[in-house]
Coordinates of C-alpha atoms and ligand atoms in Angstrom, one line a residue:
M355 CA 131.2 -78.9 51.1
C356 CA 133.7 -79.7 48.3
G357 CA 137.0 -81.3 49.0
I358 CA 140.3 -79.9 48.0
V359 CA 143.7 -81.6 47.8
G360 CA 147.1 -80.5 46.5
V361 CA 150.7 -81.8 46.4
T362 CA 154.0 -80.5 45.4
G363 CA 157.3 -82.3 44.9
N364 CA 156.1 -85.9 44.7
D365 CA 156.4 -88.2 41.6
S366 CA 153.2 -89.9 42.7
A367 CA 151.2 -86.7 42.5
V368 CA 148.4 -88.3 40.5
S369 CA 147.7 -91.1 42.9
I370 CA 148.1 -88.9 45.9
L371 CA 145.5 -86.5 44.5
L372 CA 143.1 -89.3 43.5
N373 CA 143.4 -91.2 46.8
G374 CA 143.1 -88.0 48.7
L375 CA 139.9 -87.0 46.8
Q376 CA 138.4 -90.4 47.4
R377 CA 138.8 -89.9 51.1
L378 CA 137.2 -86.4 50.8
E379 CA 134.3 -87.7 48.7
Y380 CA 132.0 -87.3 51.7
R381 CA 132.4 -83.5 51.2
G382 CA 130.8 -83.5 47.8
Y383 CA 130.4 -86.0 45.0
D384 CA 128.8 -84.6 41.9
S385 CA 131.9 -84.1 39.8
A386 CA 135.7 -84.0 40.3
G387 CA 138.9 -83.1 38.6
I388 CA 142.7 -82.8 38.8
Y389 CA 145.4 -80.7 37.3
V390 CA 149.0 -82.0 37.3
N391 CA 152.3 -80.6 36.0
D392 CA 155.5 -82.6 35.6
Q393 CA 157.9 -79.6 35.7
N394 CA 159.2 -80.4 32.2
G395 CA 156.5 -78.6 30.3
E396 CA 153.9 -81.3 30.3
D397 CA 150.6 -80.8 32.2
Y398 CA 147.2 -82.5 32.3
L399 CA 143.7 -81.3 33.2
V400 CA 141.2 -84.1 33.7
K401 CA 137.7 -83.6 34.9
E402 CA 134.6 -85.8 35.0
K403 CA 131.0 -85.6 36.1
G404 CA 130.1 -88.1 38.9
R405 CA 132.2 -89.8 41.5
I406 CA 136.0 -90.1 42.0
D407 CA 135.8 -93.6 40.5
D408 CA 134.5 -91.9 37.3
L409 CA 137.4 -89.5 37.4
R410 CA 139.9 -92.4 37.9
K411 CA 138.5 -94.0 34.8
E412 CA 138.9 -90.8 32.8
V413 CA 142.5 -90.4 34.1
S414 CA 143.3 -94.0 33.0
A415 CA 141.7 -93.3 29.6
T416 CA 143.8 -90.2 29.1
A417 CA 147.3 -90.9 27.8
N418 CA 150.2 -90.7 30.2
V419 CA 148.7 -88.5 32.9
H420 CA 151.7 -87.8 35.3
G421 CA 153.3 -85.1 37.3
T422 CA 154.9 -84.0 40.5
T423 CA 152.7 -81.1 41.5
G424 CA 149.0 -80.8 41.2
I425 CA 145.6 -79.9 42.7
G426 CA 142.3 -81.7 42.8
H427 CA 138.7 -81.1 43.8
T428 CA 135.5 -83.1 44.5
R429 CA 132.5 -80.9 44.1
W430 CA 129.1 -80.1 45.8
A431 CA 127.6 -77.8 43.3
T432 CA 126.7 -74.2 44.3
H433 CA 126.8 -72.3 41.1
G434 CA 125.9 -74.2 38.0
E435 CA 124.8 -77.8 37.5
P436 CA 127.2 -80.8 38.0
S437 CA 129.0 -81.0 34.6
V438 CA 132.5 -81.3 33.3
A439 CA 132.6 -77.6 32.4
N440 CA 131.6 -76.6 36.0
A441 CA 133.9 -79.1 37.6
H442 CA 137.1 -77.8 39.1
P443 CA 140.0 -77.1 38.5
Q444 CA 138.7 -74.0 36.7
V445 CA 141.2 -72.5 34.2
S446 CA 142.0 -69.0 33.0
A447 CA 141.2 -68.2 29.3
D448 CA 144.9 -68.4 28.3
G449 CA 145.4 -71.8 30.0
R450 CA 148.0 -70.4 32.5
F451 CA 146.3 -70.5 35.8
Y452 CA 144.4 -73.4 37.5
L453 CA 142.2 -73.1 40.6
V454 CA 140.2 -75.3 42.9
H455 CA 137.8 -73.7 45.4
N456 CA 135.6 -74.7 48.3
G457 CA 133.1 -71.9 49.3
V458 CA 131.0 -69.2 47.8
I459 CA 132.1 -66.0 46.2
E460 CA 129.2 -63.7 47.2
N461 CA 130.1 -60.8 44.8
F462 CA 131.2 -62.8 41.8
Q463 CA 128.7 -61.2 39.5
D464 CA 129.9 -57.7 40.4
L465 CA 133.5 -58.7 39.9
K466 CA 132.7 -60.2 36.5
N467 CA 130.9 -56.9 35.5
D468 CA 133.6 -54.6 36.9
Y469 CA 136.8 -56.4 35.7
L470 CA 136.0 -59.1 33.2
S471 CA 133.3 -57.9 30.8
D472 CA 135.5 -58.8 27.8
V473 CA 136.2 -62.4 29.0
E474 CA 134.3 -65.3 27.5
F475 CA 133.4 -67.6 30.4
T476 CA 133.3 -71.4 29.9
S477 CA 131.5 -72.3 33.1
Q478 CA 128.7 -71.0 35.3
T479 CA 130.8 -71.1 38.5
D480 CA 131.8 -68.3 40.8
T481 CA 135.3 -69.9 40.9
E482 CA 136.1 -69.2 37.2
V483 CA 135.8 -65.4 38.0
I484 CA 138.6 -65.8 40.5
V485 CA 141.0 -67.6 38.2
Q486 CA 140.3 -65.1 35.4
L487 CA 140.8 -62.2 37.7
V488 CA 144.3 -63.5 38.8
D489 CA 145.2 -63.9 35.2
R490 CA 143.9 -60.4 34.4
F491 CA 146.0 -58.9 37.2
V492 CA 149.1 -60.8 36.0
T493 CA 148.8 -60.3 32.2
K494 CA 147.3 -56.8 32.1
E495 CA 148.6 -55.1 35.2
G496 CA 152.0 -56.8 35.3
L497 CA 151.7 -58.1 38.9
D498 CA 153.5 -61.3 39.9
T499 CA 151.2 -64.3 40.7
L500 CA 151.4 -63.8 44.4
A501 CA 150.5 -60.1 44.2
A502 CA 147.7 -60.9 41.8
F503 CA 146.3 -63.5 44.1
R504 CA 146.6 -61.2 47.0
K505 CA 144.8 -58.4 45.1
T506 CA 142.1 -60.8 44.0
L507 CA 141.5 -61.9 47.6
S508 CA 141.2 -58.3 48.7
L509 CA 138.2 -57.9 46.4
L510 CA 136.2 -60.8 47.8
G511 CA 134.4 -59.1 50.8
H512 CA 132.8 -61.7 53.2
S513 CA 133.0 -64.5 50.7
S514 CA 134.0 -68.0 51.9
Y515 CA 136.8 -69.8 50.2
G516 CA 139.5 -72.4 50.4
F517 CA 141.7 -71.8 47.3
L518 CA 144.5 -73.7 45.7
L519 CA 146.0 -72.0 42.7
M520 CA 148.7 -73.1 40.3
D521 CA 150.6 -71.1 37.7
K522 CA 151.9 -73.1 34.8
E523 CA 154.9 -70.8 34.6
D524 CA 155.9 -71.6 38.2
P525 CA 154.8 -75.2 38.3
D526 CA 156.1 -76.5 41.6
T527 CA 154.3 -73.8 43.6
L528 CA 150.9 -74.0 45.3
Y529 CA 149.2 -70.7 46.2
V530 CA 146.9 -71.3 49.1
A531 CA 144.4 -69.1 50.9
K532 CA 141.3 -69.5 53.1
N533 CA 138.5 -67.6 54.6
K534 CA 135.8 -69.6 56.5
S535 CA 136.4 -72.8 54.6
P536 CA 138.8 -75.4 56.2
L537 CA 142.3 -76.0 54.8
L538 CA 145.4 -77.6 56.2
I539 CA 149.0 -77.9 55.0
G540 CA 150.6 -81.4 55.5
V541 CA 154.3 -81.5 55.9
G542 CA 155.9 -84.4 54.0
D543 CA 159.5 -85.6 53.6
G544 CA 160.8 -83.6 50.6
F545 CA 157.2 -82.8 49.5
N546 CA 154.2 -81.0 50.9
V547 CA 150.5 -81.5 50.6
V548 CA 147.3 -79.4 51.1
C549 CA 143.9 -80.7 52.0
S550 CA 140.5 -79.8 53.4
D551 CA 140.7 -82.5 56.0
S552 CA 143.7 -84.3 57.4
L553 CA 142.0 -87.7 56.6
A554 CA 142.8 -87.1 53.0
M555 CA 146.5 -87.2 53.5
L556 CA 147.1 -89.4 56.6
D557 CA 148.9 -92.0 54.4
Q558 CA 151.4 -89.2 53.4
T559 CA 152.0 -87.4 56.7
K560 CA 150.6 -87.0 60.2
D561 CA 152.1 -83.5 60.7
F562 CA 149.9 -80.6 59.7
L563 CA 149.8 -76.8 59.9
E564 CA 146.5 -75.1 60.5
L565 CA 145.7 -72.0 58.5
H566 CA 143.7 -69.0 59.7
D567 CA 141.3 -66.9 57.8
G568 CA 142.9 -64.3 55.7
E569 CA 146.3 -66.0 55.5
I570 CA 148.0 -66.7 52.2
V571 CA 150.5 -69.6 52.0
V572 CA 153.1 -70.3 49.3
V573 CA 153.9 -74.0 49.3
K574 CA 156.9 -75.5 47.5
P575 CA 158.3 -79.0 47.8
D576 CA 160.8 -77.8 50.5
E577 CA 159.2 -74.6 51.8
I578 CA 156.0 -73.4 53.3
K579 CA 155.7 -69.6 53.7
I580 CA 152.6 -68.3 55.6
T581 CA 151.8 -64.6 55.5
N582 CA 148.9 -62.7 57.1
Q583 CA 146.6 -60.2 55.4
A584 CA 149.2 -57.5 55.8
G585 CA 151.8 -59.6 54.1
E586 CA 153.8 -60.3 57.3
A587 CA 155.4 -63.7 57.8
V588 CA 153.7 -65.9 60.3
Q589 CA 155.5 -68.7 62.2
R590 CA 153.4 -71.7 63.3
D591 CA 154.2 -75.1 64.7
T592 CA 152.8 -78.2 63.2
F593 CA 150.3 -80.4 65.1
H594 CA 150.3 -84.2 65.0
V595 CA 147.2 -86.1 64.0
D596 CA 147.0 -89.3 65.9
I597 CA 144.6 -91.2 63.7
D598 CA 145.5 -94.4 62.0
A599 CA 144.6 -94.1 58.3
A600 CA 142.9 -97.5 58.6
Q601 CA 140.3 -96.1 61.0
A602 CA 138.9 -94.2 58.1
D603 CA 138.5 -97.4 56.0
K604 CA 135.2 -99.2 55.9
G605 CA 136.9 -102.6 56.0
T606 CA 134.5 -105.4 55.2
Y607 CA 131.3 -103.3 55.7
P608 CA 129.3 -102.5 52.6
F609 CA 128.8 -98.9 53.8
Y610 CA 130.4 -96.6 56.4
M611 CA 127.0 -95.9 58.0
L612 CA 126.6 -99.5 59.1
K613 CA 130.2 -99.6 60.5
E614 CA 129.5 -96.3 62.4
I615 CA 126.3 -97.6 63.8
D616 CA 128.1 -100.7 65.0
E617 CA 130.9 -98.7 66.6
Q618 CA 128.5 -96.9 69.0
P619 CA 128.9 -99.3 71.9
N620 CA 132.6 -98.8 71.8
V621 CA 132.3 -95.1 71.6
M622 CA 130.2 -95.1 74.8
R623 CA 133.0 -97.2 76.5
K624 CA 135.7 -94.8 75.2
L625 CA 133.9 -91.7 76.5
S626 CA 133.6 -93.4 79.9
Q627 CA 137.3 -94.2 79.9
V628 CA 138.4 -90.7 78.8
Y629 CA 136.0 -88.6 80.9
L630 CA 135.3 -90.7 84.0
N631 CA 137.4 -92.0 86.8
D632 CA 137.1 -95.6 87.9
D633 CA 134.7 -94.5 90.7
G634 CA 132.6 -92.7 88.1
T635 CA 133.6 -89.1 89.0
P636 CA 133.9 -87.0 85.9
V637 CA 137.3 -85.7 84.7
I638 CA 136.5 -82.4 83.2
N639 CA 138.7 -79.3 83.1
A640 CA 138.1 -77.3 86.3
D641 CA 138.3 -73.9 84.4
L642 CA 135.6 -75.1 82.1
L643 CA 133.4 -76.1 85.0
D644 CA 134.0 -72.8 86.7
A645 CA 133.1 -70.9 83.6
I646 CA 129.9 -72.8 83.1
K647 CA 129.0 -72.5 86.8
S648 CA 129.2 -68.8 86.7
A649 CA 126.7 -68.6 83.8
D650 CA 123.0 -68.1 84.4
R651 CA 121.9 -69.9 81.2
L652 CA 123.3 -72.3 78.7
Y653 CA 122.8 -71.8 75.0
I654 CA 123.3 -74.9 72.9
V655 CA 123.8 -74.0 69.2
A656 CA 124.0 -76.6 66.4
A657 CA 122.7 -77.8 63.1
G658 CA 120.9 -80.9 61.9
T659 CA 121.7 -84.1 63.9
S660 CA 123.9 -82.1 66.3
Y661 CA 120.9 -79.8 67.0
H662 CA 118.9 -82.9 67.8
A663 CA 121.6 -84.1 70.2
G664 CA 121.4 -80.6 71.8
L665 CA 117.7 -81.1 72.5
V666 CA 118.5 -84.2 74.5
G667 CA 121.5 -82.4 76.1
A668 CA 119.3 -79.5 77.3
K669 CA 117.1 -81.9 79.3
L670 CA 120.2 -83.4 80.9
F671 CA 121.7 -80.0 81.9
E672 CA 118.4 -78.9 83.3
S673 CA 117.6 -82.2 85.2
L674 CA 121.1 -83.0 86.5
A675 CA 122.7 -79.6 86.9
G676 CA 119.7 -77.4 87.3
V677 CA 120.9 -74.9 84.7
P678 CA 118.3 -73.3 82.4
T679 CA 119.2 -74.3 78.9
E680 CA 118.1 -73.2 75.5
V681 CA 118.8 -75.0 72.2
H682 CA 119.0 -73.1 68.9
V683 CA 119.5 -73.9 65.2
S684 CA 122.7 -72.2 64.2
S685 CA 121.5 -70.8 60.9
E686 CA 118.6 -69.1 62.7
F687 CA 120.6 -67.8 65.7
A688 CA 123.3 -66.3 63.5
Y689 CA 121.0 -63.6 62.1
N690 CA 118.2 -63.5 64.7
Q691 CA 120.0 -63.6 68.0
P692 CA 117.4 -63.7 70.8
L693 CA 117.6 -61.5 73.9
L694 CA 120.2 -63.2 76.0
S695 CA 120.4 -63.7 79.7
K696 CA 122.9 -61.6 81.7
K697 CA 125.6 -64.3 81.8
P698 CA 125.2 -66.7 78.9
F699 CA 127.5 -69.6 78.2
F700 CA 127.5 -71.1 74.7
I701 CA 127.9 -74.8 73.8
F702 CA 128.5 -75.6 70.1
L703 CA 127.8 -79.1 69.1
T704 CA 129.4 -80.1 65.9
Q705 CA 130.7 -83.4 64.6
S706 CA 133.0 -81.8 62.0
G707 CA 133.8 -78.6 63.8
E708 CA 133.5 -76.8 60.5
T709 CA 129.8 -76.1 60.0
A710 CA 129.6 -72.6 58.5
D711 CA 126.2 -71.8 60.2
S712 CA 127.6 -72.7 63.7
R713 CA 130.8 -70.9 63.0
E714 CA 128.9 -67.7 62.1
V715 CA 127.3 -67.8 65.6
L716 CA 130.7 -68.5 67.3
L717 CA 132.2 -65.4 65.5
N718 CA 129.3 -63.3 66.9
V719 CA 129.7 -64.8 70.3
N720 CA 133.4 -64.1 70.3
E721 CA 132.8 -60.5 69.3
Q722 CA 130.4 -60.1 72.2
K723 CA 133.1 -61.7 74.4
F724 CA 130.9 -64.5 75.8
P725 CA 132.6 -67.8 76.9
S726 CA 132.0 -70.9 74.8
L727 CA 132.7 -74.6 74.5
T728 CA 132.8 -76.6 71.3
I729 CA 132.0 -80.3 71.6
T730 CA 133.4 -81.8 68.4
N731 CA 134.8 -85.0 66.9
V732 CA 137.6 -83.2 65.1
P733 CA 140.6 -81.9 67.0
N734 CA 142.0 -78.6 65.6
S735 CA 138.9 -78.0 63.7
T736 CA 137.9 -74.4 63.2
L737 CA 135.1 -74.3 65.9
S738 CA 137.4 -76.2 68.3
R739 CA 140.2 -73.6 67.8
E740 CA 137.9 -70.6 68.1
A741 CA 135.9 -71.4 71.1
T742 CA 137.1 -70.8 74.6
Y743 CA 137.1 -74.5 75.5
T744 CA 136.9 -77.8 73.6
L745 CA 135.8 -81.3 74.5
L746 CA 136.4 -84.1 72.0
L747 CA 133.9 -86.8 71.2
H748 CA 136.6 -89.5 70.5
A749 CA 134.1 -91.3 68.2
G750 CA 136.7 -91.9 65.4
P751 CA 136.3 -90.5 61.9
E752 CA 132.6 -90.3 60.9
I753 CA 132.5 -90.6 57.1
A754 CA 128.9 -91.5 56.2
V755 CA 126.9 -88.3 55.4
A756 CA 124.2 -89.5 57.8
S757 CA 125.5 -88.9 61.3
T758 CA 125.1 -91.7 63.8
K759 CA 127.9 -92.3 66.3
A760 CA 128.5 -88.5 66.6
Y761 CA 124.9 -88.1 67.8
T762 CA 125.1 -90.7 70.5
A763 CA 128.6 -89.5 71.5
Q764 CA 127.3 -85.9 71.8
I765 CA 124.5 -87.0 74.1
A766 CA 126.8 -89.2 76.2
L767 CA 129.4 -86.4 76.6
Q768 CA 126.7 -83.9 77.5
A769 CA 125.4 -86.4 80.2
I770 CA 128.9 -86.5 81.7
L771 CA 129.3 -82.8 81.6
A772 CA 125.9 -82.3 83.2
K773 CA 126.8 -84.8 85.9
A774 CA 130.1 -82.9 86.5
L775 CA 128.3 -79.5 86.7
G776 CA 125.6 -80.8 89.0
E777 CA 128.1 -82.4 91.3
A778 CA 130.2 -79.3 91.4
D779 CA 127.0 -77.5 92.4
D780 CA 126.0 -80.1 95.0
Q781 CA 122.9 -81.1 93.2
A782 CA 121.3 -84.2 94.6
A783 CA 120.1 -85.4 91.1
A784 CA 123.7 -85.4 89.8
K785 CA 125.1 -87.1 92.8
D786 CA 122.6 -89.9 92.6
F787 CA 123.2 -90.3 88.8
D788 CA 125.7 -93.0 88.1
V789 CA 126.7 -92.0 84.6
K790 CA 129.5 -94.6 84.4
Q791 CA 127.1 -97.4 85.1
Q792 CA 124.5 -95.9 82.8
L793 CA 127.0 -95.7 79.9
A794 CA 128.0 -99.3 80.5
L795 CA 124.3 -100.3 80.3
V796 CA 123.8 -98.2 77.2
A797 CA 126.8 -99.9 75.5
N798 CA 125.4 -103.3 76.2
G799 CA 121.9 -102.3 75.1
M800 CA 123.3 -100.8 71.9
Q801 CA 125.2 -104.0 71.2
A802 CA 122.0 -106.0 71.7
L803 CA 120.2 -103.8 69.2
V804 CA 122.9 -103.8 66.5
D805 CA 123.1 -107.6 66.8
E806 CA 119.4 -107.7 65.6
K807 CA 120.1 -106.4 62.2
A808 CA 118.0 -109.0 60.4
T809 CA 114.9 -107.8 62.4
F810 CA 115.4 -104.2 61.3
D811 CA 116.1 -105.3 57.7
K812 CA 112.8 -107.2 57.7
L813 CA 110.8 -104.4 59.4
A814 CA 112.3 -101.8 56.9
K815 CA 111.2 -104.0 54.0
S816 CA 107.6 -104.6 55.3
A817 CA 106.9 -101.1 56.7
L818 CA 109.0 -98.5 55.0
L819 CA 110.3 -99.7 51.6
H820 CA 107.3 -98.7 49.5
T821 CA 105.8 -95.9 51.5
P822 CA 106.0 -92.3 50.2
N823 CA 105.9 -90.9 53.8
A824 CA 106.3 -91.9 57.4
F825 CA 106.0 -90.3 60.9
Y826 CA 107.9 -90.7 64.1
I827 CA 106.1 -89.5 67.1
G828 CA 106.9 -89.1 70.8
R829 CA 106.8 -86.7 73.8
G830 CA 109.6 -85.0 75.6
L831 CA 112.9 -86.9 75.0
D832 CA 111.0 -89.2 72.7
Y833 CA 110.0 -86.3 70.6
A834 CA 113.6 -85.2 70.4
V835 CA 114.6 -88.6 69.2
S836 CA 111.6 -88.6 66.7
L837 CA 113.1 -85.6 65.0
E838 CA 116.5 -87.4 64.7
T839 CA 115.1 -90.7 63.5
A840 CA 112.9 -88.9 60.9
L841 CA 115.9 -87.0 59.6
K842 CA 117.8 -90.2 59.2
L843 CA 115.0 -91.8 57.2
K844 CA 114.5 -88.9 55.0
E845 CA 118.1 -88.0 54.2
I846 CA 119.2 -91.5 53.0
S847 CA 116.0 -93.2 51.8
Y848 CA 114.1 -90.1 50.5
V849 CA 110.9 -91.2 52.3
Q850 CA 109.1 -88.0 53.3
A851 CA 109.6 -88.5 57.0
E852 CA 108.6 -86.2 59.8
G853 CA 109.1 -86.2 63.6
F854 CA 106.2 -84.9 65.6
A855 CA 105.4 -84.2 69.2
S856 CA 102.6 -86.8 69.5
G857 CA 100.3 -84.3 71.2
E858 CA 100.5 -82.1 68.2
L859 CA 99.0 -84.7 65.8
K860 CA 95.4 -83.7 66.5
H861 CA 96.3 -80.0 65.9
G862 CA 96.7 -80.6 62.2
T863 CA 99.1 -83.4 61.1
I864 CA 96.6 -86.2 61.6
A865 CA 95.0 -85.1 58.4
L866 CA 97.9 -86.7 56.6
I867 CA 97.2 -90.1 57.9
E868 CA 95.9 -92.5 55.2
K869 CA 95.6 -96.3 55.0
D870 CA 99.0 -97.9 55.7
T871 CA 100.9 -94.7 56.6
P872 CA 103.7 -95.9 58.9
V873 CA 103.6 -94.1 62.3
I874 CA 106.4 -95.1 64.6
G875 CA 105.8 -94.3 68.3
I876 CA 108.8 -93.9 70.6
I877 CA 107.8 -94.7 74.2
T878 CA 110.5 -94.5 76.9
Q879 CA 109.2 -92.0 79.4
Q880 CA 106.9 -93.3 82.0
K881 CA 104.8 -90.2 82.5
T882 CA 103.9 -89.8 78.8
A883 CA 103.8 -93.5 77.7
G884 CA 100.0 -93.7 78.1
L885 CA 99.4 -90.5 76.1
T886 CA 101.6 -91.6 73.2
R887 CA 99.9 -95.0 73.2
S888 CA 96.5 -93.2 72.9
N889 CA 97.9 -91.1 70.0
L890 CA 99.0 -94.3 68.3
Q891 CA 95.5 -95.7 68.7
E892 CA 94.0 -92.5 67.1
V893 CA 96.2 -92.9 64.0
A894 CA 95.6 -96.6 63.8
A895 CA 91.8 -95.9 63.9
R896 CA 92.4 -93.9 60.7
G897 CA 94.3 -96.7 58.9
A898 CA 97.9 -96.0 60.0
K899 CA 100.3 -98.9 60.3
T900 CA 101.7 -98.4 63.8
I901 CA 105.1 -99.5 65.0
T902 CA 106.4 -99.1 68.6
I903 CA 109.9 -98.7 70.0
V904 CA 109.5 -99.1 73.8
T905 CA 111.7 -99.7 76.8
D906 CA 111.1 -103.0 78.4
A907 CA 110.0 -101.3 81.6
L908 CA 107.0 -99.9 79.6
A909 CA 106.5 -102.7 77.1
K910 CA 103.3 -104.5 76.3
P911 CA 102.9 -107.8 74.5
D912 CA 102.3 -106.3 71.1
D913 CA 105.1 -103.8 71.0
T914 CA 107.4 -104.1 67.9
I915 CA 110.8 -103.3 69.3
V916 CA 111.7 -103.5 72.9
L917 CA 114.7 -101.6 74.3
P918 CA 116.8 -102.7 77.3
T919 CA 116.1 -100.6 80.4
V920 CA 118.3 -97.7 81.3
D921 CA 117.8 -94.5 83.3
E922 CA 114.9 -92.6 81.6
R923 CA 117.3 -89.6 81.0
M924 CA 119.5 -91.8 78.9
T925 CA 117.0 -93.6 76.7
A926 CA 117.7 -91.5 73.7
L927 CA 121.0 -93.3 73.3
L928 CA 119.1 -96.5 72.7
S929 CA 115.8 -95.5 71.1
V930 CA 117.7 -93.8 68.3
V931 CA 119.4 -97.0 67.2
P932 CA 116.3 -98.7 65.7
G933 CA 115.7 -95.5 63.8
Q934 CA 119.3 -95.5 62.4
L935 CA 119.0 -99.2 61.4
L936 CA 115.5 -98.7 59.8
A937 CA 116.8 -95.8 57.8
Y938 CA 119.9 -97.8 56.7
Y939 CA 118.0 -100.9 55.6
T940 CA 115.3 -98.8 53.8
S941 CA 118.0 -97.0 51.8
L942 CA 119.9 -100.3 51.2
N943 CA 116.8 -102.2 50.0
K944 CA 116.0 -99.3 47.7
G945 CA 119.4 -99.8 46.1
L946 CA 120.5 -96.3 47.1
D947 CA 124.0 -95.1 47.9
V948 CA 123.6 -95.1 51.7
D949 CA 126.7 -93.2 52.5
K950 CA 126.3 -90.5 49.8
P951 CA 122.7 -89.5 49.5
R952 CA 121.6 -87.2 46.7
N953 CA 122.1 -83.4 47.1
L954 CA 124.0 -83.7 50.4
A955 CA 127.5 -83.5 51.7
K956 CA 128.9 -84.3 55.0
S957 CA 130.6 -81.1 56.1
V958 CA 128.4 -78.1 55.4
T959 CA 131.0 -75.3 55.1
V960 CA 128.8 -72.8 53.2
E961 CA 125.9 -71.0 54.8
Ligands
M6R2227 O1 129.4 -81.4 61.6 P1 128.1 -80.9 62.2 O2 127.7 -81.8 63.4 O3 128.1 -79.5 62.6 O4 127.0 -81.0 61.1 C1 125.7 -80.6 61.3 C2 124.8 -81.2 60.3 O5 125.1 -80.8 59.0 C3 124.7 -82.7 60.3 O6 124.4 -83.2 61.6 C4 123.7 -83.3 59.3 O7 122.4 -82.9 59.7 C5 123.8 -84.8 59.1 N1 124.0 -85.1 57.7 C6 122.6 -85.5 59.6 O8 122.8 -86.9 59.4

């Protein structure tokens, strides 16, 4: 949440900052700003409410904005409404210090009361307190900027922050610090950059330095000095990011979400190439398999769509590998840890690898010395670094706020891992399960579905465009997918959509059914198909408009959408696609910004 960029030592600082912010817009998009300094006494602070395009217009409308060093921010509001005053950079009262921040300062009110009661604040943000504090420690206590920054950080308790600070009197220096919020330093040729996500700066450099919580970094055009909390120098090698900047472009697609839905068949093929031999045997790190095999229970921990992928994964681990598996929402698990089994193994599912709720659980898990695996799309992300093991999703950058290809990649990779575990344990179910062939069938089936866009556009217009609410229902795996498809619909089209276990309808929810309420039944499991069909009859009898998404093995003449047949354990990979497309076209036909729905941000880095 919130995107940060910085650059020092480059004549194109303004465009580097604006382009970087545009690529980080998925992290927050209610207001934005930049501060640049040209080293010759001229500096500019430009902020605007709205999107980066609005900021660009404001920069163009402001005379001669230029500089070699600067910082920028795109905001997802936590403290104070979206406005120019609350946009970052925040500035100290004397106009000397400029600060951008991603995170939440939990004790900002106490700090304000204790140190700054005489200061007149111009924003409602927690961030302004920090920049005023640095200024206070420099101007009133005579500390140099670094010491003042360090002292300020020491007062922040458990707060989360990624900070980029500039001092007008030392204008080629970026002061950088992080705790819980992601930040990377990018190493350029004669200049350096800072960013929340390497995607922002891939056109400037592919070599990055990771930062750890509690570290402070002083970045100049030709120098990067990392120090730990004790002030000791830290040496660290760069890592290379092997992503082509073009992969993060939407090309000719109107929205990233549609591009990412379309990429799913290839993601299935890529996972098959990376994790399966030609004969279909899984290629998974032996130490990881041993660690999981010695566990008596798996705990999958995740948020949002990743949690929904975990619900499907649990069924795969249980049915193919015979390992009891629980799935938990990170934000609940973090502060209400259930009684654990004797030898737990944790699996963190996270597209971004930065989700604050999941990271909080991982920190607890590490403290308790339990082994863990992060399954993520982002190499070198925080959860990837901090877990015992990592498996990458290889889905390519996912930019749309609504997660699609990461969900199907997470399920496919869990299927491969479950197969590997089951085989290692001599489980017949795993040996008989040809995951390579299944992924090939899934890829073809996905392709057939995404080729039918006009059908989904039409269905979205007729069934979902004007409804205030809608329900997805199913049982077992179909219930798990109902939760995900309902989330897709609600988050981008603002239809009040809920996913229900269809057997639960008569226990209360059926009271909500009115004339023409859309109820979408997902039917892919032979043993419960008849039951869900009966539940659909019951809502139809009360006026609901029913729609069915059914595998062709279970289809009847009147079914709405028929899915190609794959193994029943893999149907989630196909049944979710109509839900993704229905959500997309509902949002599109309402004229909404599909990729950037209201109130949301892609990477949820605050708890
Ligand atoms: O990066 P993560 O997978 O950890 O993110 C978890 C959720 O924030 C995310 O899946 C969210 O629910 C999506 N916007 C849903 O489309």
